[in-house]
PDB file of C-alpha atoms and ligand atoms in Angstrom:
ATOM      1  CA  MET P   1     116.044 117.651  32.122  1.00 50.00           C
ATOM      2  CA  VAL P   2     112.359 118.327  32.366  1.00 56.00           C
ATOM      3  CA  ALA P   3     111.081 121.245  30.361  1.00 59.00           C
ATOM      4  CA  GLY P   4     109.985 124.183  32.552  1.00 66.00           C
ATOM      5  CA  GLN P   5     111.686 122.867  35.722  1.00 72.00           C
ATOM      6  CA  GLU P   6     113.764 125.405  37.674  1.00 79.00           C
ATOM      7  CA  PHE P   7     117.226 124.607  38.925  1.00 79.00           C
ATOM      8  CA  CYS P   8     119.394 125.972  41.654  1.00 77.00           C
ATOM      9  CA  ALA P   9     122.054 128.458  40.734  1.00 76.00           C
ATOM     10  CA  VAL P  10     124.587 126.867  43.057  1.00 72.00           C
ATOM     11  CA  ALA P  11     125.772 123.422  41.981  1.00 72.00           C
ATOM     12  CA  GLU P  12     125.522 120.563  44.544  1.00 68.00           C
ATOM     13  CA  GLY P  13     128.129 117.888  44.043  1.00 70.00           C
ATOM     14  CA  GLY P  14     128.861 119.268  40.550  1.00 73.00           C
ATOM     15  CA  ARG P  15     125.155 119.190  39.478  1.00 77.00           C
ATOM     16  CA  HIS P  16     122.514 121.800  39.308  1.00 79.00           C
ATOM     17  CA  LEU P  17     119.591 120.172  41.232  1.00 78.00           C
ATOM     18  CA  PRO P  18     115.907 121.094  40.894  1.00 82.00           C
ATOM     19  CA  THR P  19     115.006 124.096  43.136  1.00 83.00           C
ATOM     20  CA  ALA P  20     112.775 122.037  45.421  1.00 83.00           C
ATOM     21  CA  VAL P  21     115.513 119.450  46.055  1.00 82.00           C
ATOM     22  CA  CYS P  22     118.259 121.918  46.847  1.00 81.00           C
ATOM     23  CA  TYR P  23     115.928 124.075  48.930  1.00 84.00           C
ATOM     24  CA  THR P  24     115.046 120.995  51.076  1.00 87.00           C
ATOM     25  CA  ALA P  25     118.717 120.082  51.416  1.00 84.00           C
ATOM     26  CA  ARG P  26     119.588 123.592  52.477  1.00 84.00           C
ATOM     27  CA  VAL P  27     116.834 123.510  55.136  1.00 89.00           C
ATOM     28  CA  LEU P  28     117.938 120.046  56.387  1.00 88.00           C
ATOM     29  CA  ARG P  29     121.569 121.227  56.625  1.00 88.00           C
ATOM     30  CA  LYS P  30     120.541 124.274  58.599  1.00 88.00           C
ATOM     31  CA  TRP P  31     118.452 122.135  61.090  1.00 89.00           C
ATOM     32  CA  MET P  32     121.210 119.647  61.387  1.00 89.00           C
ATOM     33  CA  LYS P  33     123.587 122.426  62.419  1.00 90.00           C
ATOM     34  CA  ILE P  34     121.160 123.590  65.159  1.00 89.00           C
ATOM     35  CA  GLY P  35     119.401 120.379  65.947  1.00 89.00           C
ATOM     36  CA  VAL P  36     122.285 118.011  66.538  1.00 88.00           C
ATOM     37  CA  PRO P  37     123.946 120.154  69.264  1.00 88.00           C
ATOM     38  CA  VAL P  38     120.582 120.821  70.852  1.00 90.00           C
ATOM     39  CA  LEU P  39     119.803 117.114  70.834  1.00 91.00           C
ATOM     40  CA  VAL P  40     123.176 116.257  72.412  1.00 91.00           C
ATOM     41  CA  ILE P  41     122.576 118.837  75.194  1.00 91.00           C
ATOM     42  CA  VAL P  42     119.091 117.503  75.844  1.00 91.00           C
ATOM     43  CA  VAL P  43     120.303 113.925  76.032  1.00 91.00           C
ATOM     44  CA  LEU P  44     123.149 114.986  78.408  1.00 90.00           C
ATOM     45  CA  ILE P  45     120.758 116.861  80.666  1.00 89.00           C
ATOM     46  CA  ALA P  46     118.276 113.974  80.678  1.00 88.00           C
ATOM     47  CA  THR P  47     121.029 111.514  81.509  1.00 88.00           C
ATOM     48  CA  GLY P  48     122.347 113.737  84.323  1.00 86.00           C
ATOM     49  CA  LEU P  49     118.872 114.064  85.805  1.00 86.00           C
ATOM     50  CA  TYR P  50     118.333 110.319  85.557  1.00 85.00           C
ATOM     51  CA  TYR P  51     121.459 109.545  87.437  1.00 82.00           C
ATOM     52  CA  LEU P  52     120.791 112.255  89.990  1.00 82.00           C
ATOM     53  CA  MET P  53     117.226 111.118  90.726  1.00 80.00           C
ATOM     54  CA  ASN P  54     118.395 107.493  91.167  1.00 83.00           C
ATOM     55  CA  ALA P  55     121.657 108.181  93.040  1.00 83.00           C
ATOM     56  CA  ARG P  56     121.921 106.247  96.313  1.00 80.00           C
ATOM     57  CA  THR P  57     124.937 108.142  97.733  1.00 81.00           C
ATOM     58  CA  PHE P  58     124.147 111.705  96.698  1.00 76.00           C
ATOM     59  CA  GLN P  59     121.320 114.279  96.666  1.00 80.00           C
ATOM     60  CA  LEU P  60     121.281 117.980  96.074  1.00 78.00           C
ATOM     61  CA  ALA P  61     120.356 118.900  99.741  1.00 78.00           C
ATOM     62  CA  GLY P  62     120.157 117.343 103.149  1.00 83.00           C
ATOM     63  CA  HIS P  63     121.757 114.257 104.738  1.00 91.00           C
ATOM     64  CA  VAL P  64     121.641 110.991 102.758  1.00 93.00           C
ATOM     65  CA  VAL P  65     122.801 107.747 104.314  1.00 96.00           C
ATOM     66  CA  HIS P  66     123.350 104.588 102.117  1.00 96.00           C
ATOM     67  CA  ARG P  67     125.710 102.927 104.621  1.00 97.00           C
ATOM     68  CA  VAL P  68     127.673 104.045 107.591  1.00 97.00           C
ATOM     69  CA  ASP P  69     131.483 104.261 107.570  1.00 96.00           C
ATOM     70  CA  THR P  70     132.518 102.095 110.515  1.00 97.00           C
ATOM     71  CA  ASP P  71     134.884  99.217 111.378  1.00 96.00           C
ATOM     72  CA  ALA P  72     132.253  97.721 113.736  1.00 97.00           C
ATOM     73  CA  LYS P  73     130.426  94.725 112.365  1.00 98.00           C
ATOM     74  CA  VAL P  74     126.976  96.204 112.477  1.00 98.00           C
ATOM     75  CA  VAL P  75     124.251  95.945 109.785  1.00 98.00           C
ATOM     76  CA  ALA P  76     120.711  97.360 109.519  1.00 98.00           C
ATOM     77  CA  LEU P  77     117.855  95.243 108.163  1.00 98.00           C
ATOM     78  CA  THR P  78     115.301  97.557 106.473  1.00 98.00           C
ATOM     79  CA  LEU P  79     111.924  96.354 105.198  1.00 98.00           C
ATOM     80  CA  ASP P  80     110.024  98.442 102.694  1.00 98.00           C
ATOM     81  CA  ASP P  81     106.335  99.016 101.996  1.00 98.00           C
ATOM     82  CA  GLY P  82     103.093  98.122 103.640  1.00 97.00           C
ATOM     83  CA  PRO P  83     102.010  97.288 106.190  1.00 98.00           C
ATOM     84  CA  THR P  84     100.102  94.472 104.381  1.00 98.00           C
ATOM     85  CA  ASP P  85      98.301  91.414 105.831  1.00 97.00           C
ATOM     86  CA  ARG P  86     101.570  89.639 105.808  1.00 98.00           C
ATOM     87  CA  THR P  87     102.698  91.731 108.833  1.00 98.00           C
ATOM     88  CA  PRO P  88     101.966  89.121 111.527  1.00 98.00           C
ATOM     89  CA  GLU P  89     104.089  86.563 109.624  1.00 98.00           C
ATOM     90  CA  VAL P  90     106.874  89.082 109.231  1.00 98.00           C
ATOM     91  CA  LEU P  91     106.800  89.898 112.896  1.00 98.00           C
ATOM     92  CA  ARG P  92     106.850  86.206 113.849  1.00 98.00           C
ATOM     93  CA  VAL P  93     109.922  85.594 111.613  1.00 98.00           C
ATOM     94  CA  LEU P  94     111.715  88.631 113.160  1.00 98.00           C
ATOM     95  CA  ALA P  95     110.800  87.555 116.750  1.00 98.00           C
ATOM     96  CA  GLU P  96     112.056  84.026 116.129  1.00 98.00           C
ATOM     97  CA  ALA P  97     115.317  85.386 114.774  1.00 98.00           C
ATOM     98  CA  GLN P  98     115.415  87.918 117.629  1.00 98.00           C
ATOM     99  CA  VAL P  99     116.394  90.648 115.147  1.00 98.00           C
ATOM    100  CA  PRO P 100     115.360  94.301 115.139  1.00 98.00           C
ATOM    101  CA  ALA P 101     114.259  95.751 111.851  1.00 98.00           C
ATOM    102  CA  THR P 102     113.412  99.182 110.465  1.00 98.00           C
ATOM    103  CA  PHE P 103     110.075  99.250 108.601  1.00 98.00           C
ATOM    104  CA  TYR P 104     109.611 101.955 105.940  1.00 98.00           C
ATOM    105  CA  LEU P 105     105.777 102.138 105.823  1.00 98.00           C
ATOM    106  CA  ASN P 106     103.250 103.908 103.614  1.00 98.00           C
ATOM    107  CA  GLY P 107     100.770 106.243 105.288  1.00 98.00           C
ATOM    108  CA  ALA P 108      97.852 104.928 103.159  1.00 98.00           C
ATOM    109  CA  ASP P 109      98.561 101.318 104.148  1.00 98.00           C
ATOM    110  CA  LEU P 110      98.812 102.335 107.751  1.00 98.00           C
ATOM    111  CA  ALA P 111      95.447 104.093 107.544  1.00 98.00           C
ATOM    112  CA  ASP P 112      94.013 100.902 105.978  1.00 98.00           C
ATOM    113  CA  ARG P 113      95.509  98.506 108.501  1.00 97.00           C
ATOM    114  CA  PRO P 114      96.168 100.388 111.690  1.00 98.00           C
ATOM    115  CA  GLU P 115      96.319  97.124 113.659  1.00 98.00           C
ATOM    116  CA  HIS P 116      99.403  96.026 111.726  1.00 98.00           C
ATOM    117  CA  GLY P 117     101.143  99.390 112.390  1.00 98.00           C
ATOM    118  CA  ARG P 118     100.401  99.050 116.065  1.00 98.00           C
ATOM    119  CA  SER P 119     101.799  95.551 116.240  1.00 98.00           C
ATOM    120  CA  ILE P 120     105.052  96.681 114.498  1.00 98.00           C
ATOM    121  CA  ALA P 121     105.419  99.432 117.054  1.00 98.00           C
ATOM    122  CA  GLU P 122     104.554  97.143 119.971  1.00 98.00           C
ATOM    123  CA  ALA P 123     107.217  94.644 118.802  1.00 98.00           C
ATOM    124  CA  GLY P 124     109.825  97.388 119.342  1.00 98.00           C
ATOM    125  CA  HIS P 125     110.878  97.756 115.693  1.00 98.00           C
ATOM    126  CA  GLU P 126     111.891 101.087 114.219  1.00 98.00           C
ATOM    127  CA  ILE P 127     109.385 102.782 111.780  1.00 98.00           C
ATOM    128  CA  GLY P 128     110.406 105.000 108.920  1.00 98.00           C
ATOM    129  CA  ASN P 129     108.377 107.210 106.566  1.00 98.00           C
ATOM    130  CA  HIS P 130     107.977 105.868 102.931  1.00 98.00           C
ATOM    131  CA  THR P 131     105.411 108.468 101.827  1.00 98.00           C
ATOM    132  CA  TYR P 132     101.601 108.226 101.992  1.00 98.00           C
ATOM    133  CA  SER P 133     100.892 106.955  98.520  1.00 98.00           C
ATOM    134  CA  HIS P 134     104.246 105.390  97.417  1.00 98.00           C
ATOM    135  CA  ARG P 135     104.397 107.765  94.431  1.00 96.00           C
ATOM    136  CA  ARG P 136     107.626 108.734  92.599  1.00 95.00           C
ATOM    137  CA  MET P 137     108.784 111.859  94.419  1.00 94.00           C
ATOM    138  CA  VAL P 138     110.347 113.627  91.441  1.00 92.00           C
ATOM    139  CA  PHE P 139     108.814 116.544  89.558  1.00 91.00           C
ATOM    140  CA  VAL P 140     106.482 117.121  92.493  1.00 95.00           C
ATOM    141  CA  THR P 141     105.516 120.397  94.120  1.00 96.00           C
ATOM    142  CA  PRO P 142     106.732 121.378  97.674  1.00 96.00           C
ATOM    143  CA  GLY P 143     103.055 121.127  98.764  1.00 97.00           C
ATOM    144  CA  THR P 144     102.829 117.480  97.537  1.00 98.00           C
ATOM    145  CA  VAL P 145     106.129 116.586  99.275  1.00 97.00           C
ATOM    146  CA  ALA P 146     104.946 118.156 102.616  1.00 98.00           C
ATOM    147  CA  ASP P 147     101.546 116.374 102.314  1.00 98.00           C
ATOM    148  CA  GLU P 148     103.057 113.015 101.545  1.00 98.00           C
ATOM    149  CA  ILE P 149     105.452 113.208 104.424  1.00 98.00           C
ATOM    150  CA  GLU P 150     103.409 114.837 107.110  1.00 98.00           C
ATOM    151  CA  THR P 151     100.267 112.706 106.610  1.00 98.00           C
ATOM    152  CA  THR P 152     102.529 109.630 106.882  1.00 98.00           C
ATOM    153  CA  ASP P 153     104.155 110.966 110.093  1.00 98.00           C
ATOM    154  CA  ALA P 154     100.625 111.403 111.487  1.00 98.00           C
ATOM    155  CA  GLU P 155      99.833 107.748 110.660  1.00 98.00           C
ATOM    156  CA  ILE P 156     103.070 106.565 112.213  1.00 98.00           C
ATOM    157  CA  GLY P 157     102.165 108.571 115.366  1.00 98.00           C
ATOM    158  CA  LYS P 158      98.877 106.741 115.611  1.00 98.00           C
ATOM    159  CA  THR P 159     100.734 103.341 115.874  1.00 98.00           C
ATOM    160  CA  GLY P 160     102.131 104.365 119.251  1.00 98.00           C
ATOM    161  CA  TYR P 161     105.617 104.625 117.926  1.00 98.00           C
ATOM    162  CA  THR P 162     107.664 107.488 119.408  1.00 97.00           C
ATOM    163  CA  GLY P 163     111.222 106.926 118.085  1.00 97.00           C
ATOM    164  CA  PRO P 164     113.180 108.615 115.325  1.00 97.00           C
ATOM    165  CA  ILE P 165     111.596 108.618 111.865  1.00 98.00           C
ATOM    166  CA  THR P 166     113.937 108.589 108.924  1.00 98.00           C
ATOM    167  CA  PHE P 167     112.617 108.922 105.395  1.00 98.00           C
ATOM    168  CA  ARG P 168     113.057 106.572 102.433  1.00 98.00           C
ATOM    169  CA  PRO P 169     111.915 107.706  98.973  1.00 97.00           C
ATOM    170  CA  PRO P 170     109.820 105.239  97.023  1.00 97.00           C
ATOM    171  CA  TYR P 171     111.907 103.582  94.314  1.00 95.00           C
ATOM    172  CA  GLY P 172     114.860 105.496  95.764  1.00 93.00           C
ATOM    173  CA  LYS P 173     113.833 108.477  93.514  1.00 91.00           C
ATOM    174  CA  LYS P 174     114.401 112.116  94.497  1.00 90.00           C
ATOM    175  CA  LEU P 175     115.509 115.251  92.693  1.00 88.00           C
ATOM    176  CA  TRP P 176     115.040 118.686  94.217  1.00 89.00           C
ATOM    177  CA  THR P 177     111.827 119.470  96.062  1.00 94.00           C
ATOM    178  CA  LEU P 178     112.028 116.296  98.166  1.00 95.00           C
ATOM    179  CA  PRO P 179     115.656 116.711  99.323  1.00 94.00           C
ATOM    180  CA  ARG P 180     115.000 120.426  99.942  1.00 95.00           C
ATOM    181  CA  TYR P 181     112.068 119.705 102.209  1.00 96.00           C
ATOM    182  CA  LEU P 182     114.047 116.948 104.013  1.00 96.00           C
ATOM    183  CA  ALA P 183     116.969 119.289 104.499  1.00 94.00           C
ATOM    184  CA  ASP P 184     114.754 122.077 105.792  1.00 96.00           C
ATOM    185  CA  HIS P 185     113.115 119.670 108.330  1.00 96.00           C
ATOM    186  CA  GLU P 186     116.424 118.006 109.313  1.00 95.00           C
ATOM    187  CA  ARG P 187     115.214 114.616 108.139  1.00 96.00           C
ATOM    188  CA  VAL P 188     117.578 111.863 107.105  1.00 95.00           C
ATOM    189  CA  THR P 189     117.183 110.218 103.774  1.00 96.00           C
ATOM    190  CA  ALA P 190     117.760 106.521 104.398  1.00 97.00           C
ATOM    191  CA  MET P 191     119.013 104.692 101.272  1.00 97.00           C
ATOM    192  CA  TRP P 192     120.748 101.289 101.278  1.00 97.00           C
ATOM    193  CA  ASP P 193     123.888  99.579  99.818  1.00 97.00           C
ATOM    194  CA  VAL P 194     122.563  95.993  99.601  1.00 98.00           C
ATOM    195  CA  GLU P 195     119.311  95.258  97.666  1.00 97.00           C
ATOM    196  CA  PRO P 196     119.137  91.463  96.875  1.00 97.00           C
ATOM    197  CA  ASP P 197     115.487  91.358  95.900  1.00 95.00           C
ATOM    198  CA  SER P 198     114.877  94.671  94.027  1.00 89.00           C
ATOM    199  CA  GLY P 199     113.506  94.345  90.531  1.00 85.00           C
ATOM    200  CA  LYS P 200     114.348  90.688  90.340  1.00 88.00           C
ATOM    201  CA  PRO P 201     111.164  88.663  89.586  1.00 86.00           C
ATOM    202  CA  GLY P 202     111.793  84.958  90.262  1.00 91.00           C
ATOM    203  CA  VAL P 203     114.660  85.538  92.720  1.00 95.00           C
ATOM    204  CA  THR P 204     114.916  82.711  95.265  1.00 97.00           C
ATOM    205  CA  ALA P 205     115.624  82.736  98.986  1.00 97.00           C
ATOM    206  CA  ASP P 206     118.982  81.116  98.186  1.00 98.00           C
ATOM    207  CA  ASP P 207     119.858  83.979  95.774  1.00 97.00           C
ATOM    208  CA  ILE P 208     118.822  86.581  98.368  1.00 98.00           C
ATOM    209  CA  VAL P 209     120.871  84.922 101.128  1.00 98.00           C
ATOM    210  CA  ALA P 210     123.949  84.480  98.899  1.00 98.00           C
ATOM    211  CA  GLU P 211     123.896  88.073  97.622  1.00 98.00           C
ATOM    212  CA  THR P 212     123.286  89.585 101.051  1.00 98.00           C
ATOM    213  CA  VAL P 213     125.976  87.663 102.772  1.00 98.00           C
ATOM    214  CA  ASP P 214     128.428  88.407  99.924  1.00 98.00           C
ATOM    215  CA  ARG P 215     127.677  92.183  99.835  1.00 98.00           C
ATOM    216  CA  VAL P 216     127.250  93.110 103.476  1.00 98.00           C
ATOM    217  CA  ARG P 217     130.181  94.903 105.060  1.00 98.00           C
ATOM    218  CA  PRO P 218     130.512  96.801 108.347  1.00 98.00           C
ATOM    219  CA  GLY P 219     127.854  99.564 108.369  1.00 98.00           C
ATOM    220  CA  SER P 220     125.742  98.117 105.552  1.00 98.00           C
ATOM    221  CA  ILE P 221     122.020  98.785 105.116  1.00 98.00           C
ATOM    222  CA  VAL P 222     120.075  95.842 103.650  1.00 98.00           C
ATOM    223  CA  LEU P 223     116.823  96.582 101.830  1.00 98.00           C
ATOM    224  CA  LEU P 224     114.328  93.706 101.569  1.00 98.00           C
ATOM    225  CA  HIS P 225     110.656  93.703 100.287  1.00 97.00           C
ATOM    226  CA  VAL P 226     108.939  91.298 102.615  1.00 97.00           C
ATOM    227  CA  MET P 227     105.389  92.701 102.582  1.00 97.00           C
ATOM    228  CA  HIS P 228     104.486  91.401  99.112  1.00 93.00           C
ATOM    229  CA  GLY P 229     105.856  89.172  96.400  1.00 91.00           C
ATOM    230  CA  SER P 230     106.689  85.462  96.464  1.00 91.00           C
ATOM    231  CA  GLY P 231     107.791  85.280 100.093  1.00 95.00           C
ATOM    232  CA  ALA P 232     111.406  84.507  99.145  1.00 97.00           C
ATOM    233  CA  SER P 233     112.603  87.655 100.920  1.00 97.00           C
ATOM    234  CA  LEU P 234     110.951  86.666 104.234  1.00 97.00           C
ATOM    235  CA  GLU P 235     112.158  83.120 103.889  1.00 98.00           C
ATOM    236  CA  ALA P 236     115.729  84.460 103.506  1.00 98.00           C
ATOM    237  CA  ILE P 237     115.723  86.435 106.766  1.00 98.00           C
ATOM    238  CA  PRO P 238     116.446  83.606 109.253  1.00 98.00           C
ATOM    239  CA  ARG P 239     119.375  82.429 107.176  1.00 98.00           C
ATOM    240  CA  ILE P 240     120.711  85.859 106.598  1.00 98.00           C
ATOM    241  CA  VAL P 241     120.656  86.587 110.268  1.00 98.00           C
ATOM    242  CA  ALA P 242     122.272  83.261 111.199  1.00 98.00           C
ATOM    243  CA  GLU P 243     125.054  83.531 108.571  1.00 98.00           C
ATOM    244  CA  LEU P 244     125.904  87.197 109.319  1.00 98.00           C
ATOM    245  CA  ARG P 245     125.785  86.562 113.095  1.00 98.00           C
ATOM    246  CA  SER P 246     128.116  83.647 112.731  1.00 98.00           C
ATOM    247  CA  ALA P 247     130.427  86.056 110.833  1.00 98.00           C
ATOM    248  CA  GLY P 248     130.387  88.368 113.894  1.00 98.00           C
ATOM    249  CA  TYR P 249     127.670  90.875 112.794  1.00 98.00           C
ATOM    250  CA  GLU P 250     125.233  92.584 115.124  1.00 98.00           C
ATOM    251  CA  PHE P 251     121.820  93.718 113.707  1.00 98.00           C
ATOM    252  CA  VAL P 252     120.721  97.243 114.656  1.00 98.00           C
ATOM    253  CA  THR P 253     118.025  99.652 113.566  1.00 98.00           C
ATOM    254  CA  MET P 254     118.625 102.464 111.146  1.00 97.00           C
ATOM    255  CA  SER P 255     118.972 105.170 113.853  1.00 97.00           C
ATOM    256  CA  ASP P 256     121.279 102.909 115.936  1.00 97.00           C
ATOM    257  CA  LEU P 257     123.418 102.372 112.864  1.00 98.00           C
ATOM    258  CA  MET P 258     123.843 106.106 112.349  1.00 96.00           C
ATOM    259  CA  THR P 259     125.288 106.498 115.827  1.00 94.00           C
ATOM    260  CA  ARG P 260     128.096 103.997 115.153  1.00 90.00           C
TER     261      ARG P 260
HETATM  262 ZN1   ZN T   1     108.703 101.056  98.384  1.00 55.53          ZN
END
């Protein structure tokens, strides 16, 4: 014992600890009692929001399509982002394979390269809205959502395309304001059930073909990123088309698929 030191009146573990120590212990115990349940709740809410914002098959409002429930052997090929300067090559590959695709394009890229947007429309492919700036559409205001979607619709209109325009959220992310806007404007959220090249650096055309052929089932929506990256996704297209056709599949656009 140190002379002059004060000790707690209540014994802790059979010992009378110095006042400062037992005071700290008491405060810690109190915070643990409140803090642990609060932390658990925060983690649960954050986990729930994370799954909700990334869910492919569910959103809080509006119509989301990640595949179509059908026995018919139909599949939609959907190509995200751009248009970039790779567009002529992409269109050549699709023309040679005689396959229709649905392009989810960004308004800013259309504004930068209007000639590529026009050539996609002229080739008869479907065009979808993938926002103006390709930003994550979570924790955004209703004004931002409206602006991202409407400015992109306007750019799509300038390509000469007049067909249906479904919407695909960048990174597949959505929470509340985006689905609410889409529901209010009767717009379809077009997700996917097969994504052989997403977030896989170094993936080869062989891998992409194998995963696509393995995962596609009647009514599937395949997502490929052909506008940038190594070129493996574009290289995979003729083989995906050949293999699925020989298995009896017909390729259709996103809006065609939704009528099956
Ligand atoms: Zn994208």
